[in-house]
XYZ file of C-alpha atoms in Angstrom:
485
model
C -14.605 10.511 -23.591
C -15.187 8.033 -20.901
C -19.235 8.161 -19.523
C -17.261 8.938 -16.313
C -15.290 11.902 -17.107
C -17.850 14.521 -17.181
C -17.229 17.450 -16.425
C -18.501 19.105 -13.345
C -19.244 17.625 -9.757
C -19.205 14.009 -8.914
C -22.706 12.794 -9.982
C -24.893 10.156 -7.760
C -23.596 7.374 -10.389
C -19.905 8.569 -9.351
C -20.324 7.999 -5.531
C -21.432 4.909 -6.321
C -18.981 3.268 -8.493
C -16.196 4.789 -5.741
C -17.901 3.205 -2.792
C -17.883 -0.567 -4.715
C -13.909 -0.071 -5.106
C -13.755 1.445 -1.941
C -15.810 -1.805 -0.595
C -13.124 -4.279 -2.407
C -10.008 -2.559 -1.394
C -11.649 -2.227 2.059
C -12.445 -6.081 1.632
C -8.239 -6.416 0.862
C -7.284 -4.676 4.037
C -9.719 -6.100 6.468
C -8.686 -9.908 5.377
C -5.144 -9.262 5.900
C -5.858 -7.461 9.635
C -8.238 -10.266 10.772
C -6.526 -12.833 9.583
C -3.171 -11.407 11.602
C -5.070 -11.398 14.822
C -6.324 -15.235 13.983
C -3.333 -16.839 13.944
C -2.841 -18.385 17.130
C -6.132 -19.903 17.292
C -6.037 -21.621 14.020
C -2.709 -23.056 14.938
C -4.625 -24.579 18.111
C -7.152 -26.137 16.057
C -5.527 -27.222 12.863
C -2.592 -28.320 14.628
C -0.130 -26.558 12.688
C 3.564 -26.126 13.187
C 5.097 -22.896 13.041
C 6.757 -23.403 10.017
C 2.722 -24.494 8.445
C 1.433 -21.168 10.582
C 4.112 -18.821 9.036
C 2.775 -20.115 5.417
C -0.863 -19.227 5.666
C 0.323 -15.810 5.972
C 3.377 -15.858 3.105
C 0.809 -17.679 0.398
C -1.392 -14.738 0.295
C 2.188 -12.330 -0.086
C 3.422 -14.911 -2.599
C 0.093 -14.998 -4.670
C -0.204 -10.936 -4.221
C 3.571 -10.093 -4.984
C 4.058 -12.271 -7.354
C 0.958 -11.680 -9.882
C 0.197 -7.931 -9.451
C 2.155 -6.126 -12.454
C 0.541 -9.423 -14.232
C -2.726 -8.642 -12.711
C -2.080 -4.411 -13.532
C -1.398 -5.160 -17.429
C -4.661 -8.016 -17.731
C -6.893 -5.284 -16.799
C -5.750 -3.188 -19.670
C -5.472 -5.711 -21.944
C -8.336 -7.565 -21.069
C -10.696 -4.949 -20.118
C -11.175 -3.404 -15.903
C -14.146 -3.755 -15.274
C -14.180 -8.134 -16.494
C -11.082 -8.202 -14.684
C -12.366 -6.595 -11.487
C -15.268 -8.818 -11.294
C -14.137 -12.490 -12.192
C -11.501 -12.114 -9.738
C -13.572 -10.350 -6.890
C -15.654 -13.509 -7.378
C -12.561 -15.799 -7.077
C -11.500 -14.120 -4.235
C -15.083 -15.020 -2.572
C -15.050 -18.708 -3.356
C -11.429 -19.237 -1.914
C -12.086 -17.226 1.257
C -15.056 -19.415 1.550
C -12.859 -22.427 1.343
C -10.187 -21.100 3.625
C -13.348 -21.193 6.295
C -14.470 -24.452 5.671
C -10.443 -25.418 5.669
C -9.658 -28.664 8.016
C -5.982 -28.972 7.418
C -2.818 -26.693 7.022
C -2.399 -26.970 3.299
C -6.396 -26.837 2.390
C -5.726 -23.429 4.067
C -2.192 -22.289 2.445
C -3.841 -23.176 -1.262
C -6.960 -20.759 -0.329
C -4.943 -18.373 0.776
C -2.556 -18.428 -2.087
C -5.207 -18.086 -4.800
C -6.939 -15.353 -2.613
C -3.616 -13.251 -2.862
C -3.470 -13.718 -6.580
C -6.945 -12.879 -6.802
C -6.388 -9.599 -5.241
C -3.588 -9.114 -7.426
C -5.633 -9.135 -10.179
C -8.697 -7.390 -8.574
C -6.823 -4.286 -6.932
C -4.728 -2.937 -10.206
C -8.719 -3.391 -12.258
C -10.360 -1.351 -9.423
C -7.227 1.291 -9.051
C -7.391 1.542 -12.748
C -11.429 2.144 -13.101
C -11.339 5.376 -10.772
C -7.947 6.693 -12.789
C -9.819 6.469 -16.148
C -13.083 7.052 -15.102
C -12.571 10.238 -12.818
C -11.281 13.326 -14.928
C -7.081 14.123 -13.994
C -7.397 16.825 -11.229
C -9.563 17.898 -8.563
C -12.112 14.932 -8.717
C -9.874 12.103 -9.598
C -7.132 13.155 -6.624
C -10.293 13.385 -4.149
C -11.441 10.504 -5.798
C -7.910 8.346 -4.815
C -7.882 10.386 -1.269
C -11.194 8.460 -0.497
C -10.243 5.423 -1.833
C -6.511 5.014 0.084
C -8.619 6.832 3.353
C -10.871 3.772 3.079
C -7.733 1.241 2.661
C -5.879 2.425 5.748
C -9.592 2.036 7.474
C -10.078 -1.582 6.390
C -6.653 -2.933 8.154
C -7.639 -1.270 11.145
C -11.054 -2.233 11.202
C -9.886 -5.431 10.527
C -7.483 -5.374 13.872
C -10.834 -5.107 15.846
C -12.787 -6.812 14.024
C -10.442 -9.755 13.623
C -10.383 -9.794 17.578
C -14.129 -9.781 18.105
C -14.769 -12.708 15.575
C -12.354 -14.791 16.629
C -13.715 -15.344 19.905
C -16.538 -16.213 18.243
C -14.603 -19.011 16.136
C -11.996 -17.934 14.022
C -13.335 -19.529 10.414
C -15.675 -16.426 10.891
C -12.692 -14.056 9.719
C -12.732 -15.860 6.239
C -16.458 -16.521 6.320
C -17.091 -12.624 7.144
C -15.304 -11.641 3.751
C -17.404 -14.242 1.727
C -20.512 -11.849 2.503
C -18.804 -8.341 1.613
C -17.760 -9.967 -1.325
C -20.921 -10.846 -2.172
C -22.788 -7.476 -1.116
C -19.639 -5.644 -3.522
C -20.016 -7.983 -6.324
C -23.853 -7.410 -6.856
C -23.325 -3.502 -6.335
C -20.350 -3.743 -8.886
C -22.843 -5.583 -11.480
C -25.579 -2.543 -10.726
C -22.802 0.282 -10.469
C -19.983 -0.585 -12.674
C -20.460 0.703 -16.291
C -19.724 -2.256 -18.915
C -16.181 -1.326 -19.908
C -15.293 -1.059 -23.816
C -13.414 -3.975 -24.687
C -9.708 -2.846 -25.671
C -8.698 -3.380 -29.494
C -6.175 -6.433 -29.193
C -6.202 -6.657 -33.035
C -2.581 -7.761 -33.830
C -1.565 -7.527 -30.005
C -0.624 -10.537 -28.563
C 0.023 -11.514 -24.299
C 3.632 -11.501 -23.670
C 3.258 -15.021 -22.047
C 7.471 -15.126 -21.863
C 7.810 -11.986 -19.952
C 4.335 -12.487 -17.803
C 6.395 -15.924 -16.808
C 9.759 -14.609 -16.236
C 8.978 -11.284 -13.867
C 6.007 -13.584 -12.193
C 9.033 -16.360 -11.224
C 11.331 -13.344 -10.250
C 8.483 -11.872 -8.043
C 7.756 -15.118 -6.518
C 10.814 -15.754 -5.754
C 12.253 -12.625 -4.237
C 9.535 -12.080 -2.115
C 9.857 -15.577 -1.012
C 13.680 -14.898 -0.501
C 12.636 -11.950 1.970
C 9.592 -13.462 3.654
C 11.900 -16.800 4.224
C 15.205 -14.628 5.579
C 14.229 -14.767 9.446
C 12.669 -18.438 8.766
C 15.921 -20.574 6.404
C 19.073 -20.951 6.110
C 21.423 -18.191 4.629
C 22.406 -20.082 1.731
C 18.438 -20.808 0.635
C 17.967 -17.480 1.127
C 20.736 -16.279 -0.765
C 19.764 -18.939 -3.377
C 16.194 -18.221 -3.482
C 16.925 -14.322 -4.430
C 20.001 -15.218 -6.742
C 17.430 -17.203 -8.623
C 14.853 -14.296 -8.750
C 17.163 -12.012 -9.706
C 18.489 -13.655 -12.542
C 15.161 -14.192 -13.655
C 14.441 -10.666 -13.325
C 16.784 -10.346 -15.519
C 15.806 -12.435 -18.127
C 12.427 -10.533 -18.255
C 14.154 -7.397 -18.762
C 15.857 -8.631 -21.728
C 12.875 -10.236 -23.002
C 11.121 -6.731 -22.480
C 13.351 -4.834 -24.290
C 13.283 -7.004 -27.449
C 9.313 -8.002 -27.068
C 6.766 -6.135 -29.726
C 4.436 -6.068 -26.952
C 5.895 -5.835 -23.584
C 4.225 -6.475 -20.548
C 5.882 -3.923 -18.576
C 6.736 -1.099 -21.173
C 10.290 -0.312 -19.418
C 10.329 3.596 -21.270
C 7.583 4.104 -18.153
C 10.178 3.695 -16.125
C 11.659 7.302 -16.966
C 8.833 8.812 -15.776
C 10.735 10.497 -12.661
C 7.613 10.833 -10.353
C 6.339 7.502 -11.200
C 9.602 5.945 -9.765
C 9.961 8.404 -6.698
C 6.165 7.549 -5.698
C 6.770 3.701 -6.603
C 10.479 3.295 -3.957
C 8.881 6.181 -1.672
C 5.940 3.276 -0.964
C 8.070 0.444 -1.029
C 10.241 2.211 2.107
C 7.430 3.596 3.530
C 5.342 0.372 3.513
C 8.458 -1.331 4.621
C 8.567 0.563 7.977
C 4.891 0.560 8.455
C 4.415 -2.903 8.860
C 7.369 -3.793 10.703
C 6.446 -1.114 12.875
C 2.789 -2.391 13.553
C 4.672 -6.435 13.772
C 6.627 -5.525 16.509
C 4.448 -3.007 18.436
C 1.764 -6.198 18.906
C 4.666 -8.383 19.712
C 5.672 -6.117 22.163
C 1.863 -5.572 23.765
C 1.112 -9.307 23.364
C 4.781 -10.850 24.717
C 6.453 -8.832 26.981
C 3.351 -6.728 28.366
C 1.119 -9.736 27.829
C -2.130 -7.888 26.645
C -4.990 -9.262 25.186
C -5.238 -9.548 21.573
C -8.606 -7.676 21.735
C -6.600 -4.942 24.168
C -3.947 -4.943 21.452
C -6.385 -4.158 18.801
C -8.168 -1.196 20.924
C -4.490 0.050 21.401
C -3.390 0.487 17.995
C -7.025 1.919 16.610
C -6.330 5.230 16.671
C -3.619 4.715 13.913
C -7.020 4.199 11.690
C -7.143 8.274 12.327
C -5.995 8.198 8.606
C -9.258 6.901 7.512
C -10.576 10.257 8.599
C -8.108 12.665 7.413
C -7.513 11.177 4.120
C -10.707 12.073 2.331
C -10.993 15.112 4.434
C -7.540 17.036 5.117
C -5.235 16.046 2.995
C -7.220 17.343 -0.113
C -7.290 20.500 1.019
C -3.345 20.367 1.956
C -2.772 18.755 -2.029
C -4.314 21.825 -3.150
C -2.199 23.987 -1.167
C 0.765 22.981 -1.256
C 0.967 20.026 -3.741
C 1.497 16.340 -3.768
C 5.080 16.758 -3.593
C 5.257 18.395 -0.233
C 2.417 16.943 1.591
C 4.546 13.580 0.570
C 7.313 14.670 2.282
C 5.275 15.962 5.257
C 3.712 12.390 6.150
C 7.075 10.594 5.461
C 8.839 13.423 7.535
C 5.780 12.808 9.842
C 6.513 8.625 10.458
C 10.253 9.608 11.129
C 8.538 11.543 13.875
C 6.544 8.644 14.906
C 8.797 5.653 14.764
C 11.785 8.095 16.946
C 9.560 8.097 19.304
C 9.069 4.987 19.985
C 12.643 4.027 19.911
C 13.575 4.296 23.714
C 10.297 2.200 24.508
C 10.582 0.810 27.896
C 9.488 -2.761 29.395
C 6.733 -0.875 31.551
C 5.491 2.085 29.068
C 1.975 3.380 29.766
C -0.527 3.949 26.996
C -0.099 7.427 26.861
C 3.267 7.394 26.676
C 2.840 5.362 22.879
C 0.003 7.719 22.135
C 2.269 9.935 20.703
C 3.650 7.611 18.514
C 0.567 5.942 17.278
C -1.400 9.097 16.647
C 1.504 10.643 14.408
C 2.220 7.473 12.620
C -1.814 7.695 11.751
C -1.211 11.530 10.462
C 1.438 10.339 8.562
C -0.011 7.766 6.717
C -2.798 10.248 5.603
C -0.298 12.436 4.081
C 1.734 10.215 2.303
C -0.631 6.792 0.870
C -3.161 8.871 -1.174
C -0.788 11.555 -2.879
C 1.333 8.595 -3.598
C -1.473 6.738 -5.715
C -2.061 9.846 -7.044
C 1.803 10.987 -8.611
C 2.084 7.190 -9.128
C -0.781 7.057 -11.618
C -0.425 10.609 -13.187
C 0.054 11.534 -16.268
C 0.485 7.846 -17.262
C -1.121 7.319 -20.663
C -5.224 5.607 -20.177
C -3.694 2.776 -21.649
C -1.199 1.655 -19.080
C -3.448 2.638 -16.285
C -3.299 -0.465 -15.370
C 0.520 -1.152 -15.552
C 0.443 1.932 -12.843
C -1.253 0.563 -10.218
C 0.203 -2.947 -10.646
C 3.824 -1.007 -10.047
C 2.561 1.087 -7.290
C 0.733 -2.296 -5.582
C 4.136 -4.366 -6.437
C 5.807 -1.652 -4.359
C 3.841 -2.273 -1.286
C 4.094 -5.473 -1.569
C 7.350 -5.907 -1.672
C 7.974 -3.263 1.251
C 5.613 -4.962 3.264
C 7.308 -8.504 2.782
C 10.906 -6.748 3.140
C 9.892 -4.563 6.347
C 8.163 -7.461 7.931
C 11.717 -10.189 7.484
C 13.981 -7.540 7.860
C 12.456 -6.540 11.592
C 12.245 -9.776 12.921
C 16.022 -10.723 11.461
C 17.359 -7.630 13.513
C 14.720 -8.546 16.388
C 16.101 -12.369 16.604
C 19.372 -11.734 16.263
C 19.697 -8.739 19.225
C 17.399 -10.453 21.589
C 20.451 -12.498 23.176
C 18.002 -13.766 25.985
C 14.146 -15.047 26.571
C 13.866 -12.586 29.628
C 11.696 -9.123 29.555
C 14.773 -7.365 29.311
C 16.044 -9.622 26.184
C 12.639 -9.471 24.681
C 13.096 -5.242 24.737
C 16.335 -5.176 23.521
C 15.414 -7.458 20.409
C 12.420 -4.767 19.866
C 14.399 -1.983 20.252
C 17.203 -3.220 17.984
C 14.352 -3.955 15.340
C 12.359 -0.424 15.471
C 15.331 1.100 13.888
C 14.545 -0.468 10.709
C 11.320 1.497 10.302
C 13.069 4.427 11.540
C 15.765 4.134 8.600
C 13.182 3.199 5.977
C 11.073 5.933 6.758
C 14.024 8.303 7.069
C 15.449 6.613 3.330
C 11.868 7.425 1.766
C 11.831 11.017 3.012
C 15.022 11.438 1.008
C 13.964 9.735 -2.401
C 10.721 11.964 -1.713
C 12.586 15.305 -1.510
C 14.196 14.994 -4.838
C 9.909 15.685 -6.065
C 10.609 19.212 -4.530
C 12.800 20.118 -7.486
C 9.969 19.105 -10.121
C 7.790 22.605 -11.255
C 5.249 23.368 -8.121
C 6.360 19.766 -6.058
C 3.680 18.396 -8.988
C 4.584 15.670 -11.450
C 7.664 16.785 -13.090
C 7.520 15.783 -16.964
C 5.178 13.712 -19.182
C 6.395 10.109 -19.626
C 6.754 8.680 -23.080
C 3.810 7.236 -23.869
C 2.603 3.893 -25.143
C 3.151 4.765 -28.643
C 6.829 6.130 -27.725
C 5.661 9.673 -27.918
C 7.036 12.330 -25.512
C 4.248 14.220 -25.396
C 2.249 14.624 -22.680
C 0.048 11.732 -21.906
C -3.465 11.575 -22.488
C -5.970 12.085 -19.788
C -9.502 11.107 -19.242
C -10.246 15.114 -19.531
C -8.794 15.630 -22.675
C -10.976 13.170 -24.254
């Protein structure tokens, strides 16, 4: 039995291995946010085109998409807790040099190998809590405090971003190079040395970590690129992800030791959670993309102004760790799901008939559900995502659940600003709100398509996990857990 699976309450040595992975995926969401609200000034001062500025923020997608189920099978292969730390120090060093960064491509390169560093780093940590807190009770408030303290690192980071940009905006990479450093010497203190796995006659599937990293790569690069390239490189660019997608499922289903094990696929809650996150991340972010292009271009508020405006959303940070454990025990994962996706439908309707001169109050509504919603449906997500997935392929999990955002994220953000572009027929205010209206039904349908996958949990015994997954050995029984070591 792991030294972490006691039973009983969550000991002093508990809090504090949660609060160093809450500190790194915290780290993960604040980067993103401040680097968002950086843009424009490191464009002034590097001198960079658009098409230069739009690839400082696709690198880190490109190196997070494409390495994650990569980075969620080396940290059970490899051992979490190695894994989380070698690449939370990577991810220091190259935020450090995306600081000290004096041209466009010194900056892409950092940003790239930061993204695959948090590839690597956020599977390790997501896997540490789901072996190392006992299935149940403590690990689901365990995960609820952990994706509370996500949601409150991007929106932190909208703030913060604003605030340390005016003092000079290599401060938003510079400020991550000291969390870093604070989380990687409470990490060595906190962390227990993790057993190294038995690889005896286990080898890395090097053909099939290849193959589905190329695919990755390359379809989110066909989605981030859509609003950007032509429709034949687009079209090309996902052809030739797809087909190698397919290549790595052939090589999966005739390798001795798969990367991605595809019998977890069968595991019906495990794939509801996994396309539930991809659509709901996919109308999250496009949401919060147009909302600040809105503020910032048509209303022509401050970037600080904008990132005031769109705090309250970081209400989740609250209610994560706080309401929505008492709602999972109530009424189960399944249904509090559907609640929070039910919840953004709310939220992004609302906003639909925005108008060129709204008040703040009148997008209250809006932001303050959206905020609710995300509460409900991130941290029972992580949790029917990771289980009853066998210890072993802990790891695996969260890569697939992490791939899923990704890819949402990269899909929501192109597909929004396609629609946007293509209705905004004129540069005037009222062409501007007609390309944002036209775009804010793509949340609206995402959130509305993951609501649907979601209700098909509701048929599963109690809206709970439905049944065990074959495990790693191919056994239908029910997969071990940390408590029934």
């Amino acid at each position: 039995m792991s030294a972490l699976s006691a039973t009983g309450g969550m000991s002093a040595r508990k809090w504090g291995i949660l609060l160093v992975l809450c500190g790194a995926i915290f780290l993960e969401g604040i980067d993103v946010a401040m680097l968002n609200v950086a843009l424009p000034s490191i464009r002034t001062d590097l001198g960079l085109s658009t098409g230069e500025l739009q690839w400082v923020m696709s690198a880190y997608v490109l190196g997070y998409g494409g390495f994650m189920l990569l980075g969620g099978r080396a940290a059970d292969l490899f051992g979490r807790r190695q894994m989380f730390v070698f690449w939370l120090t990577v991810f220091l060093l190259f935020s450090g040099l995306g600081g000290l960064a004096n041209d466009g491509w010194t900056l892409i390169l950092a940003r790239f190998v930061t993204g695959v560093a948090a590839a690597f780093m956020t599977p390790a940590g997501l896997s540490i809590i789901t072996t190392g807190f006992a299935e149940g009770p403590e690990r689901n408030r365990a995960l609820l405090v952990y994706s509370g303290t996500a949601a409150g690192g991007f929106t932190v980071g909208l703030v913060a971003g604003g605030l340390l940009t005016a003092v000079g905006w290599r401060w938003v990479f510079f400020a991550p190079v000291v969390l870093s450093l604070l989380i990687l010497v409470a990490a060595l203190v906190f962390v227990p040395r993790s057993e190294r796995p038995d690889r005896s006659g286990k080898r890395v599937d090097a053909a099939g970590a290849f193959t589905v990293t190329a695919a990755l790569v390359l379809i989110v690069l066909g989605v981030e690129r859509a609003a950007h390239a032509g429709v034949a490189v687009s079209a090309g660019t996902l052809l030739a992800g797809l087909a190698f997608l397919a290549a790595f499922v052939l090589i999966e289903r005739r390798s001795a030791e798969p990367l991605v094990r595809l019998a977890i696929l069968r595991h019906g809650p495990l794939v509801r959670a996994n396309l539930s996150a991809m659509l709901f991340a996919a109308g999250f972010f496009g949401f919060q993309f147009l909302v600040v292009l809105y503020l910032q271009e048509l209303r022509g508020w401050s970037t600080l102004e904008t990132s005031f405006a769109m705090l309250v959303i970081g209400v989740d940070a609250v209610l994560s760790p706080t309401l929505t454990p008492r709602l999972v025990e109530r009424f189960g994962n399944a249904r509090v799901i559907l609640g929070g996706l039910l919840l953004a439908v709310l939220a992004y309707g609302l906003f639909l008939p925005v108008g060129a001169d709204w008040s703040y109050a009148a997008m209250f509504p809006s932001l303050i559900v959206l905020g609710l919603a995300f509460s409900l449906a991130y941290g029972p997500l992580t949790i029917v995502a990771t289980e009853g997935v066998a210890e072993e392929e802990q790891g695996l999990a969260g890569g697939l659940l992490y791939t899923a955002f990704q890819f949402g994220a990269a899909i929501g953000l192109s597909a929004v600003t396609a629609v946007s572009v293509a209705a905004t027929r004129t540069d005037t205010p009222a062409g501007l709100l007609d390309g944002y209206r036209a775009g804010l039904l793509v949340p609206f349908a995402a959130a509305v398509a993951a609501a649907a996958v979601s209700a098909f949990g509701l048929r599963t015994r109690g809206g709970g996990t439905g049944p065990a997954p074959v495990d790693a050995a191919g056994s239908t029984e029910p997969a071990a857990t940390p408590a029934a070591h």
